[in-house]
């Protein structure tokens, strides 16, 4: 940690006050904006459930610490996986409003942009409005209907020679496995892209430039409830707010499936005792219905 | 390399075209601005000079490649160590003008700012105009006379209770060993600060914001000649130009000593056969007298 701080000092930034500590009270007291990458990575011999259990407990402790040391925090971005679940736990234990806790889901959308640019051999800028919704894990809904390539709707190209159905399925798979691919290529989990994009989210939450990608946010509507997942959102100084999300019947079905998967994970966490039954959530955090 | 590119793609930058290759011809053809970090990295226990032999040969090849593939390059920043020597070799073999090749020496000055801020317990911004000149190695001239802390000249504080001579000597030592300290702390050579600061240099060379620190540049004046070292400079779209450099007698002596050390290194490289005798430099690069 000291080495990272030293490197930042040596950049010679102006108007920046970098500090570091391993004391959670010192770290959080008075904090206004937080990015939390503080979970464990999955190690050899660990099952997915082990990872879930460990990081769920870390998120619970983090949420409680936020409540104790910085209840006036403006916005928190949770980026440790499974982020949909760790973000949800953080929200519940922190007592914050749903608009104040988001998770980093945007990398799936940026990965879709990247894979489409590579497939079509065009610049990234020629690929517009890529979106994935739902979980930031093994089950996500990679949408086609929002995106355009060189101004043409992507969905009109799927099933043509420009992009066969098989190729589109491959791209969706590459997007879903984008994080795993970084681990294969670099021998470690991605770090530059989560750092950059999560700070863009915080920038938007501070009233800065609009955030251009979906965020993971608490969802409570007619169809989906008591879950945190990637959604069409805007992040402003008032926090994260949901917008309309439209897709084809096939895309909606993929989103339903992703939601169902997240509900299973959430219920596992409830069974573990990390979260209470949904009926008790309002007692834990009155901002949750 | 692919993993790094993927991470950059996933940041979702706009207006950026990231490509990568391990083919030197493809990498350099048409290049206008280059940062070269392409030497072997320093490992724990090694001094910058230990790297000399291997990286001198790499710099020679790089300079020749620049001459062959991108003779119209505008500016090159060399950041692999010992940068004073690799920069000099690059300049000579590339055939470029001295104003077009600089080295990353600024981290010593930013480290001085950082160490002074830590010593005085003030914000980095309260420490102004820190400068080190001469070599970016074990022998550098860490100046006091340029700097101010909270608006007060640093040099007036040295030898007082605020900063004893011993403490100042310790700070100078920490600055000189700043890079080695990063290796000790992180288990690898610094990378964020060189990346950030070298791109600031390129930004200035593209006509952007002024670069606020000394650069390593080719020096040819009454006192020092045929050497590359940190100097008071300005970097603009016209390249790097030297300004006046003033110091106390003690500081000038430290600079003389640093210069003498660099001359020894340069002469080692000549003895190795990587560089010709100084009398032949003009034949190698007509821009050098």
Coordinates of C-alpha atoms in Angstrom, one line a residue:
Chain A
X1 CA 0.0 0.0 0.0
X2 CA 2.9 2.4 0.9
X3 CA 4.5 1.6 -2.5
X4 CA 1.3 2.5 -4.4
X5 CA 1.1 5.8 -2.4
X6 CA 4.7 6.6 -3.1
X7 CA 4.1 6.1 -6.9
X8 CA 1.1 8.5 -6.7
X9 CA 3.2 11.0 -4.8
X10 CA 5.9 10.7 -7.5
X11 CA 3.4 11.6 -10.2
X12 CA 3.6 15.2 -8.9
X13 CA -0.2 15.8 -9.0
X14 CA -1.4 19.2 -7.9
X15 CA -4.3 19.7 -5.6
X16 CA -4.4 16.0 -4.5
X17 CA -4.0 14.7 -1.0
X18 CA -3.2 11.0 -1.1
X19 CA -3.2 9.1 2.2
X20 CA -3.4 5.5 3.1
X21 CA -4.2 3.4 6.2
X22 CA -5.1 -0.2 7.1
X23 CA -7.3 1.1 9.9
X24 CA -10.9 1.0 8.8
X25 CA -12.0 3.7 11.2
X26 CA -9.4 6.1 10.0
X27 CA -10.1 5.2 6.4
X28 CA -13.8 5.8 6.6
X29 CA -14.3 8.6 9.1
X30 CA -15.6 11.6 7.2
X31 CA -15.4 9.8 3.8
X32 CA -17.7 11.3 1.2
X33 CA -17.1 9.0 -1.8
X34 CA -15.8 5.5 -1.6
X35 CA -14.7 2.9 -4.2
X36 CA -14.4 -0.5 -2.4
X37 CA -12.2 -3.1 -4.2
X38 CA -11.5 -4.8 -0.9
X39 CA -12.7 -8.4 -1.3
X40 CA -10.6 -11.5 -1.6
X41 CA -9.7 -13.1 -5.0
X42 CA -10.6 -16.7 -5.5
X43 CA -7.6 -18.9 -4.8
X44 CA -6.7 -22.5 -5.7
X45 CA -8.8 -25.0 -3.9
X46 CA -11.6 -22.5 -3.1
X47 CA -15.0 -23.2 -4.4
X48 CA -17.2 -20.5 -5.8
X49 CA -19.3 -20.8 -2.6
X50 CA -16.2 -20.3 -0.5
X51 CA -15.5 -17.0 -2.4
X52 CA -19.1 -16.0 -2.0
X53 CA -19.1 -16.7 1.7
X54 CA -15.8 -14.9 2.3
X55 CA -16.7 -11.8 0.3
X56 CA -20.2 -11.7 1.6
X57 CA -18.8 -11.5 5.1
X58 CA -16.4 -8.7 4.0
X59 CA -19.3 -6.8 2.5
X60 CA -21.4 -7.2 5.7
X61 CA -18.5 -5.8 7.8
X62 CA -18.0 -3.0 5.3
X63 CA -21.6 -2.0 5.3
X64 CA -21.6 -1.9 9.1
X65 CA -18.5 0.1 9.2
X66 CA -20.0 2.7 6.8
X67 CA -23.0 3.0 9.1
X68 CA -20.7 3.5 12.0
X69 CA -18.0 5.7 10.6
X70 CA -19.4 7.6 7.6
X71 CA -23.2 7.5 7.6
X72 CA -23.0 10.8 5.7
X73 CA -21.2 9.3 2.7
X74 CA -22.6 10.5 -0.6
X75 CA -21.9 7.6 -2.8
X76 CA -20.2 4.2 -2.8
X77 CA -19.1 2.0 -5.7
X78 CA -18.6 -1.6 -4.9
X79 CA -16.3 -3.4 -7.3
X80 CA -15.4 -6.7 -5.6
X81 CA -17.1 -9.9 -6.9
X82 CA -19.7 -11.2 -7.0
X83 CA -20.4 -7.4 -7.1
X84 CA -24.2 -7.8 -7.5
X85 CA -24.2 -9.6 -4.2
X86 CA -21.5 -7.7 -2.3
X87 CA -23.2 -4.4 -3.4
X88 CA -26.5 -5.6 -2.2
X89 CA -25.1 -6.6 1.2
X90 CA -23.3 -3.3 1.5
X91 CA -26.5 -1.4 0.7
X92 CA -28.5 -3.3 3.3
X93 CA -26.0 -3.0 6.2
X94 CA -24.9 0.5 5.5
X95 CA -28.4 1.9 5.9
X96 CA -27.9 4.1 2.8
X97 CA -30.5 4.8 0.2
X98 CA -30.5 2.6 -2.9
X99 CA -29.4 5.6 -5.0
X100 CA -26.2 5.8 -3.0
X101 CA -24.7 2.4 -3.6
X102 CA -23.8 1.2 -7.1
X103 CA -21.6 -1.6 -8.4
X104 CA -19.2 -1.8 -11.3
X105 CA -21.1 -3.6 -14.1
X106 CA -20.0 -1.3 -16.9
X107 CA -17.0 -3.4 -17.9
X108 CA -19.4 -5.9 -19.6
X109 CA -20.7 -3.1 -21.8
X110 CA -17.3 -1.8 -22.6
X111 CA -16.2 -5.3 -23.4
X112 CA -19.1 -5.6 -25.8
X113 CA -18.0 -2.4 -27.5
X114 CA -14.5 -3.7 -27.8
X115 CA -15.5 -7.1 -29.2
X116 CA -17.8 -5.6 -31.8
X117 CA -15.1 -3.1 -32.9
X118 CA -12.7 -6.1 -33.3
X119 CA -15.2 -8.2 -35.2
X120 CA -16.2 -5.4 -37.6
X121 CA -12.6 -4.1 -37.9
X122 CA -13.8 -0.5 -37.0
X123 CA -12.6 2.0 -34.4
X124 CA -14.2 1.7 -30.9
X125 CA -15.8 5.1 -31.5
X126 CA -17.8 3.6 -34.4
X127 CA -19.6 1.3 -32.0
X128 CA -22.3 3.1 -30.0
X129 CA -24.5 2.4 -27.0
X130 CA -23.4 -1.1 -26.1
X131 CA -25.3 -2.5 -23.2
X132 CA -25.4 -5.5 -20.9
X133 CA -27.9 -5.8 -18.1
X134 CA -28.6 -8.1 -15.2
X135 CA -25.7 -9.9 -13.5
X136 CA -22.0 -9.1 -13.7
X137 CA -21.2 -12.8 -13.6
X138 CA -21.7 -16.1 -15.4
X139 CA -25.3 -15.1 -16.3
X140 CA -25.7 -11.7 -17.9
X141 CA -28.0 -10.4 -20.6
X142 CA -25.8 -9.1 -23.5
X143 CA -28.2 -6.9 -25.5
X144 CA -28.0 -6.3 -29.2
X145 CA -31.0 -4.0 -29.7
X146 CA -29.4 -0.9 -28.2
X147 CA -26.1 -0.9 -30.2
X148 CA -25.2 0.6 -33.5
X149 CA -22.1 0.0 -35.6
X150 CA -21.2 2.7 -38.0
X151 CA -24.6 4.1 -37.4
X152 CA -26.4 0.9 -38.4
X153 CA -28.5 -1.0 -35.8
X154 CA -26.5 -4.1 -34.7
X155 CA -29.7 -6.2 -34.4
X156 CA -30.3 -5.8 -38.2
X157 CA -26.9 -7.3 -38.9
X158 CA -27.2 -10.4 -36.7
X159 CA -27.9 -13.4 -38.9
X160 CA -26.4 -11.8 -42.0
X161 CA -22.9 -12.4 -43.4
X162 CA -21.7 -9.4 -41.5
X163 CA -22.4 -11.1 -38.2
X164 CA -23.8 -14.6 -38.2
X165 CA -25.8 -15.9 -35.3
X166 CA -22.9 -18.1 -34.3
X167 CA -20.5 -15.2 -34.4
X168 CA -22.9 -13.1 -32.2
X169 CA -23.2 -16.0 -29.8
X170 CA -19.3 -16.1 -29.7
X171 CA -19.1 -12.4 -29.0
X172 CA -21.7 -12.7 -26.2
X173 CA -19.6 -15.5 -24.7
X174 CA -16.4 -13.4 -25.0
X175 CA -18.1 -10.5 -23.2
X176 CA -19.3 -12.8 -20.4
X177 CA -15.8 -14.3 -20.1
X178 CA -14.0 -11.0 -20.6
X179 CA -12.8 -10.8 -17.0
X180 CA -11.6 -14.4 -17.0
X181 CA -9.7 -13.6 -20.3
X182 CA -7.8 -10.9 -18.6
X183 CA -6.8 -13.3 -15.8
X184 CA -5.6 -15.8 -18.5
X185 CA -3.6 -13.1 -20.4
X186 CA -2.1 -11.3 -17.4
X187 CA -2.0 -13.9 -14.6
X188 CA -4.1 -11.6 -12.5
X189 CA -7.5 -10.0 -12.3
X190 CA -8.1 -6.8 -14.3
X191 CA -7.2 -3.6 -12.4
X192 CA -6.7 -0.7 -14.7
X193 CA -10.2 -0.8 -16.3
X194 CA -12.1 -1.3 -13.0
X195 CA -10.0 1.6 -11.5
X196 CA -10.7 3.9 -14.4
X197 CA -14.4 3.2 -14.9
X198 CA -15.3 3.2 -11.2
X199 CA -13.7 6.6 -10.8
X200 CA -15.8 7.8 -13.8
X201 CA -18.9 6.6 -11.8
X202 CA -17.7 8.6 -8.7
X203 CA -17.0 11.6 -11.0
X204 CA -20.6 11.5 -12.1
X205 CA -21.9 11.1 -8.6
X206 CA -19.9 14.2 -7.7
X207 CA -21.8 16.1 -10.3
X208 CA -19.2 15.7 -13.0
X209 CA -19.4 14.3 -16.5
X210 CA -22.3 12.0 -17.2
X211 CA -21.5 8.3 -16.8
X212 CA -22.1 6.6 -20.2
X213 CA -22.7 3.0 -19.2
X214 CA -25.1 0.9 -17.2
X215 CA -24.4 0.7 -13.4
X216 CA -25.3 -2.1 -11.0
X217 CA -28.1 -0.7 -8.9
X218 CA -30.8 -1.8 -6.5
X219 CA -33.9 -2.7 -8.5
X220 CA -37.4 -2.7 -7.2
X221 CA -40.1 -2.6 -9.8
X222 CA -43.1 -4.7 -10.9
X223 CA -41.0 -7.4 -12.5
X224 CA -37.7 -7.5 -10.5
X225 CA -37.3 -6.8 -6.8
X226 CA -34.9 -7.1 -3.9
X227 CA -31.9 -7.5 -6.2
X228 CA -28.9 -5.5 -7.3
X229 CA -28.0 -5.8 -11.0
X230 CA -26.9 -3.8 -14.1
X231 CA -29.7 -1.5 -15.4
X232 CA -30.1 1.5 -17.6
X233 CA -29.2 4.3 -15.2
X234 CA -28.1 7.8 -14.8
X235 CA -25.7 8.9 -12.1
X236 CA -25.8 12.5 -11.0
X237 CA -25.1 14.4 -7.8
X238 CA -28.4 13.0 -6.6
X239 CA -27.2 9.5 -7.0
X240 CA -28.1 6.7 -9.3
X241 CA -31.5 6.5 -10.8
X242 CA -33.1 3.9 -13.1
X243 CA -34.3 4.7 -16.6
X244 CA -36.5 2.7 -18.9
X245 CA -35.0 -0.6 -20.1
X246 CA -36.4 -2.0 -23.3
X247 CA -35.3 -5.1 -25.3
X248 CA -36.6 -7.7 -27.6
X249 CA -38.5 -10.7 -26.2
X250 CA -35.3 -12.7 -26.4
X251 CA -33.3 -10.1 -24.6
X252 CA -36.0 -9.8 -21.9
X253 CA -35.9 -13.6 -21.5
X254 CA -32.1 -13.4 -21.0
X255 CA -32.6 -10.7 -18.4
X256 CA -35.2 -12.8 -16.6
X257 CA -32.8 -15.7 -16.6
X258 CA -30.0 -13.5 -15.2
X259 CA -32.3 -12.2 -12.6
X260 CA -33.3 -15.7 -11.6
X261 CA -29.6 -16.6 -11.2
X262 CA -29.0 -13.6 -9.0
X263 CA -32.0 -14.5 -6.9
X264 CA -30.5 -17.9 -6.3
X265 CA -27.2 -16.3 -5.2
X266 CA -29.0 -13.9 -2.9
X267 CA -31.0 -16.8 -1.4
X268 CA -27.7 -18.7 -0.8
X269 CA -26.5 -15.7 1.1
X270 CA -29.7 -15.6 3.1
X271 CA -29.3 -19.3 3.8
X272 CA -25.7 -18.6 5.0
X273 CA -27.1 -16.1 7.5
X274 CA -25.2 -13.2 6.1
X275 CA -28.5 -11.5 5.0
X276 CA -31.8 -11.8 6.9
X277 CA -35.0 -13.0 5.1
X278 CA -36.3 -10.4 2.6
X279 CA -39.2 -9.7 4.9
X280 CA -36.7 -8.4 7.5
X281 CA -34.8 -6.1 5.1
X282 CA -36.8 -3.0 6.0
X283 CA -35.8 -3.4 9.6
X284 CA -32.1 -3.6 8.6
X285 CA -32.3 -0.7 6.3
X286 CA -35.5 1.4 6.4
X287 CA -34.7 2.8 2.9
X288 CA -35.6 -0.7 1.5
X289 CA -39.2 -1.6 1.2
Chain B
X1 CA 0.7 -7.1 -24.1
X2 CA -2.7 -8.3 -25.4
X3 CA -3.9 -8.2 -21.8
X4 CA -2.9 -4.6 -21.3
X5 CA -4.6 -3.6 -24.6
X6 CA -7.7 -5.4 -23.5
X7 CA -7.8 -3.5 -20.2
X8 CA -7.4 -0.3 -22.1
X9 CA -10.2 -1.2 -24.5
X10 CA -12.4 -2.0 -21.5
X11 CA -11.9 1.5 -20.1
X12 CA -14.2 2.7 -22.9
X13 CA -12.1 5.7 -23.9
X14 CA -13.4 7.9 -26.7
X15 CA -11.3 9.1 -29.5
X16 CA -8.5 6.7 -28.8
X17 CA -7.1 4.1 -31.1
X18 CA -5.0 1.6 -29.1
X19 CA -3.0 -0.9 -31.0
X20 CA -0.1 -3.2 -30.1
X21 CA 2.5 -5.2 -31.9
X22 CA 5.8 -6.8 -31.2
X23 CA 7.1 -6.0 -34.7
X24 CA 9.4 -3.0 -34.4
X25 CA 8.8 -1.9 -38.0
X26 CA 5.1 -1.9 -37.6
X27 CA 5.4 -0.2 -34.2
X28 CA 7.6 2.7 -35.4
X29 CA 6.5 3.3 -39.0
X30 CA 4.9 6.8 -39.1
X31 CA 5.3 7.3 -35.3
X32 CA 5.2 11.0 -34.3
X33 CA 5.7 10.7 -30.5
X34 CA 7.3 7.8 -28.7
X35 CA 7.8 6.9 -25.1
X36 CA 10.3 4.0 -24.9
X37 CA 10.2 1.9 -21.7
X38 CA 11.6 -1.0 -23.6
X39 CA 14.7 -2.0 -21.7
X40 CA 15.1 -4.6 -19.1
X41 CA 13.6 -3.6 -15.8
X42 CA 15.8 -3.1 -12.7
X43 CA 15.4 -5.9 -10.2
X44 CA 15.9 -5.8 -6.4
X45 CA 19.5 -5.2 -5.5
X46 CA 20.5 -3.9 -8.9
X47 CA 21.6 -0.3 -9.5
X48 CA 20.5 1.5 -12.6
X49 CA 24.1 1.2 -13.8
X50 CA 24.0 -2.6 -13.5
X51 CA 21.6 -2.5 -16.3
X52 CA 24.0 -0.5 -18.4
X53 CA 25.3 -3.2 -20.7
X54 CA 22.1 -4.8 -21.8
X55 CA 20.1 -1.7 -22.1
X56 CA 22.9 0.2 -24.0
X57 CA 22.6 -2.4 -26.7
X58 CA 18.8 -2.1 -26.7
X59 CA 19.1 1.7 -27.0
X60 CA 21.5 1.4 -30.0
X61 CA 19.1 -0.8 -31.8
X62 CA 16.2 1.4 -31.0
X63 CA 18.0 4.5 -32.3
X64 CA 18.9 2.7 -35.5
X65 CA 15.2 1.6 -35.9
X66 CA 14.0 5.2 -35.4
X67 CA 16.4 6.4 -38.1
X68 CA 15.1 3.6 -40.4
X69 CA 11.3 3.6 -39.7
X70 CA 10.4 7.0 -38.3
X71 CA 13.0 9.6 -39.1
X72 CA 10.2 12.2 -39.0
X73 CA 9.3 11.5 -35.4
X74 CA 8.7 14.7 -33.5
X75 CA 9.8 13.7 -30.0
X76 CA 11.0 10.7 -28.1
X77 CA 11.1 10.3 -24.3
X78 CA 13.4 7.5 -23.2
X79 CA 12.5 6.0 -19.8
X80 CA 14.5 2.9 -19.4
X81 CA 17.5 3.0 -17.2
X82 CA 20.2 4.2 -17.0
X83 CA 18.2 6.7 -18.8
X84 CA 20.9 9.3 -19.1
X85 CA 22.9 6.8 -21.1
X86 CA 20.1 5.1 -23.0
X87 CA 18.8 8.5 -24.0
X88 CA 22.2 9.6 -25.2
X89 CA 22.7 6.4 -27.3
X90 CA 19.2 6.8 -28.7
X91 CA 19.9 10.4 -29.7
X92 CA 23.2 9.5 -31.4
X93 CA 21.9 6.6 -33.4
X94 CA 18.6 8.1 -34.3
X95 CA 20.1 11.1 -36.0
X96 CA 17.6 13.4 -34.4
X97 CA 18.2 16.8 -33.0
X98 CA 19.2 17.1 -29.3
X99 CA 15.9 19.0 -28.7
X100 CA 13.9 15.9 -29.9
X101 CA 15.1 13.3 -27.4
X102 CA 14.6 13.7 -23.7
X103 CA 14.7 11.3 -20.7
X104 CA 12.6 10.9 -17.7
X105 CA 14.5 12.5 -14.9
X106 CA 11.6 14.3 -13.3
X107 CA 10.8 11.6 -10.8
X108 CA 13.8 12.6 -8.7
X109 CA 12.3 16.1 -8.4
X110 CA 8.8 14.8 -7.6
X111 CA 10.3 12.5 -5.0
X112 CA 12.1 15.5 -3.4
X113 CA 8.7 17.3 -3.3
X114 CA 7.2 14.2 -1.7
X115 CA 9.9 13.7 0.9
X116 CA 9.9 17.4 1.9
X117 CA 6.1 17.3 2.2
X118 CA 6.3 14.3 4.5
X119 CA 9.1 15.8 6.6
X120 CA 7.3 19.1 7.2
X121 CA 3.9 17.5 7.5
X122 CA 2.4 19.7 4.8
X123 CA 0.5 19.1 1.6
X124 CA 2.5 18.4 -1.5
X125 CA 1.1 21.7 -2.9
X126 CA 2.9 23.6 -0.2
X127 CA 6.2 22.5 -1.6
X128 CA 7.3 24.4 -4.7
X129 CA 9.9 24.2 -7.4
X130 CA 11.8 21.1 -6.3
X131 CA 14.7 20.3 -8.5
X132 CA 17.3 17.7 -9.0
X133 CA 19.8 18.0 -11.8
X134 CA 22.5 15.8 -13.3
X135 CA 22.3 12.0 -13.4
X136 CA 19.1 10.0 -12.8
X137 CA 21.2 7.4 -10.9
X138 CA 23.2 6.8 -7.8
X139 CA 24.9 10.2 -8.3
X140 CA 22.5 13.1 -8.7
X141 CA 22.5 16.7 -7.5
X142 CA 19.6 17.2 -5.2
X143 CA 19.2 21.0 -5.1
X144 CA 17.9 22.9 -2.1
X145 CA 18.2 26.5 -3.4
X146 CA 15.3 26.3 -5.8
X147 CA 12.6 25.0 -3.4
X148 CA 10.2 26.7 -1.1
X149 CA 8.1 25.2 1.6
X150 CA 5.0 27.1 2.6
X151 CA 6.5 30.0 0.7
X152 CA 9.8 30.0 2.7
X153 CA 13.1 29.2 0.9
X154 CA 14.1 25.7 1.9
X155 CA 17.8 26.6 2.0
X156 CA 17.2 29.0 4.9
X157 CA 15.7 26.2 6.9
X158 CA 18.6 23.7 6.5
X159 CA 20.6 23.6 9.6
X160 CA 17.8 24.8 11.8
X161 CA 15.5 22.8 14.1
X162 CA 13.0 22.6 11.3
X163 CA 15.4 20.7 9.1
X164 CA 18.8 19.7 10.5
X165 CA 21.7 19.1 8.1
X166 CA 21.5 15.4 8.9
X167 CA 17.8 15.3 8.1
X168 CA 18.4 17.1 4.8
X169 CA 21.2 14.6 4.0
X170 CA 18.7 11.8 4.8
X171 CA 16.1 13.4 2.5
X172 CA 18.7 13.7 -0.3
X173 CA 19.5 10.0 0.2
X174 CA 15.8 9.0 0.1
X175 CA 15.3 10.9 -3.1
X176 CA 18.4 9.2 -4.7
X177 CA 17.1 5.9 -3.6
X178 CA 13.4 6.6 -4.4
X179 CA 13.2 4.2 -7.2
X180 CA 14.9 1.4 -5.3
X181 CA 12.4 2.0 -2.5
X182 CA 9.5 1.4 -4.8
X183 CA 11.2 -1.9 -5.8
X184 CA 11.5 -2.9 -2.1
X185 CA 7.9 -1.9 -1.4
X186 CA 6.3 -3.4 -4.4
X187 CA 8.6 -6.1 -5.6
X188 CA 8.9 -4.5 -9.0
X189 CA 10.1 -1.3 -10.6
X190 CA 7.9 1.8 -10.5
X191 CA 5.5 2.0 -13.4
X192 CA 2.6 4.3 -12.7
X193 CA 4.7 7.4 -12.0
X194 CA 7.0 6.9 -15.1
X195 CA 3.9 6.4 -17.2
X196 CA 2.1 9.5 -16.0
X197 CA 5.1 11.8 -16.0
X198 CA 6.5 10.7 -19.4
X199 CA 3.1 11.3 -21.0
X200 CA 3.1 14.8 -19.4
X201 CA 6.4 15.4 -21.3
X202 CA 4.9 14.2 -24.5
X203 CA 1.9 16.4 -23.9
X204 CA 4.2 19.4 -23.6
X205 CA 6.1 18.3 -26.7
X206 CA 2.7 18.2 -28.6
X207 CA 2.2 21.9 -27.6
X208 CA 0.1 21.1 -24.6
X209 CA 0.4 22.1 -21.0
X210 CA 3.9 23.2 -19.9
X211 CA 6.0 20.5 -18.3
X212 CA 6.8 21.5 -14.7
X213 CA 9.9 19.5 -14.0
X214 CA 13.5 19.2 -15.2
X215 CA 14.0 16.9 -18.2
X216 CA 17.0 14.8 -19.1
X217 CA 18.4 16.5 -22.2
X218 CA 21.6 16.7 -24.2
X219 CA 23.9 19.2 -22.7
X220 CA 26.6 21.0 -24.6
X221 CA 27.8 24.2 -23.0
X222 CA 31.1 25.7 -21.6
X223 CA 31.2 23.5 -18.6
X224 CA 29.4 20.3 -19.5
X225 CA 29.5 18.6 -22.9
X226 CA 28.7 15.4 -24.7
X227 CA 26.4 14.2 -22.0
X228 CA 22.7 13.7 -21.4
X229 CA 21.5 14.7 -17.9
X230 CA 18.7 16.4 -16.0
X231 CA 18.7 20.2 -16.5
X232 CA 16.4 23.2 -16.2
X233 CA 14.4 22.9 -19.4
X234 CA 11.3 23.9 -21.2
X235 CA 9.5 21.5 -23.5
X236 CA 7.3 22.9 -26.2
X237 CA 6.2 22.0 -29.7
X238 CA 9.7 23.1 -30.7
X239 CA 11.2 20.4 -28.5
X240 CA 13.3 20.6 -25.3
X241 CA 15.4 23.7 -24.6
X242 CA 17.8 24.4 -21.8
X243 CA 17.3 27.3 -19.5
X244 CA 19.7 28.9 -17.0
X245 CA 20.7 26.7 -14.0
X246 CA 21.9 28.3 -10.9
X247 CA 22.9 26.8 -7.6
X248 CA 25.0 27.4 -4.6
X249 CA 28.7 26.5 -4.8
X250 CA 27.9 23.3 -2.9
X251 CA 25.2 22.4 -5.4
X252 CA 27.4 23.2 -8.4
X253 CA 30.0 20.9 -6.9
X254 CA 27.4 18.1 -6.6
X255 CA 26.4 18.7 -10.2
X256 CA 30.0 18.5 -11.2
X257 CA 30.4 15.2 -9.4
X258 CA 27.2 13.9 -11.0
X259 CA 28.5 14.9 -14.4
X260 CA 31.8 13.3 -13.8
X261 CA 30.0 10.1 -12.9
X262 CA 28.0 10.2 -16.1
X263 CA 31.1 10.8 -18.1
X264 CA 32.5 7.6 -16.6
X265 CA 29.4 5.7 -17.6
X266 CA 29.5 7.2 -21.1
X267 CA 33.2 6.2 -21.4
X268 CA 32.4 2.7 -20.3
X269 CA 29.8 2.5 -23.1
X270 CA 32.4 3.8 -25.6
X271 CA 34.9 1.2 -24.3
X272 CA 32.2 -1.4 -24.8
X273 CA 32.0 -0.3 -28.5
X274 CA 28.4 0.6 -28.3
X275 CA 29.3 4.3 -28.9
X276 CA 32.2 5.5 -31.0
X277 CA 34.8 8.0 -29.6
X278 CA 33.3 11.4 -29.0
X279 CA 35.4 12.8 -31.9
X280 CA 33.3 10.5 -34.2
X281 CA 29.9 11.5 -32.9
X282 CA 29.3 14.2 -35.5
X283 CA 29.7 11.5 -38.2
X284 CA 27.1 9.3 -36.5
X285 CA 24.7 12.2 -36.0
X286 CA 25.4 15.5 -37.8
X287 CA 23.2 17.3 -35.3
X288 CA 25.9 16.7 -32.6
X289 CA 29.0 18.9 -32.6

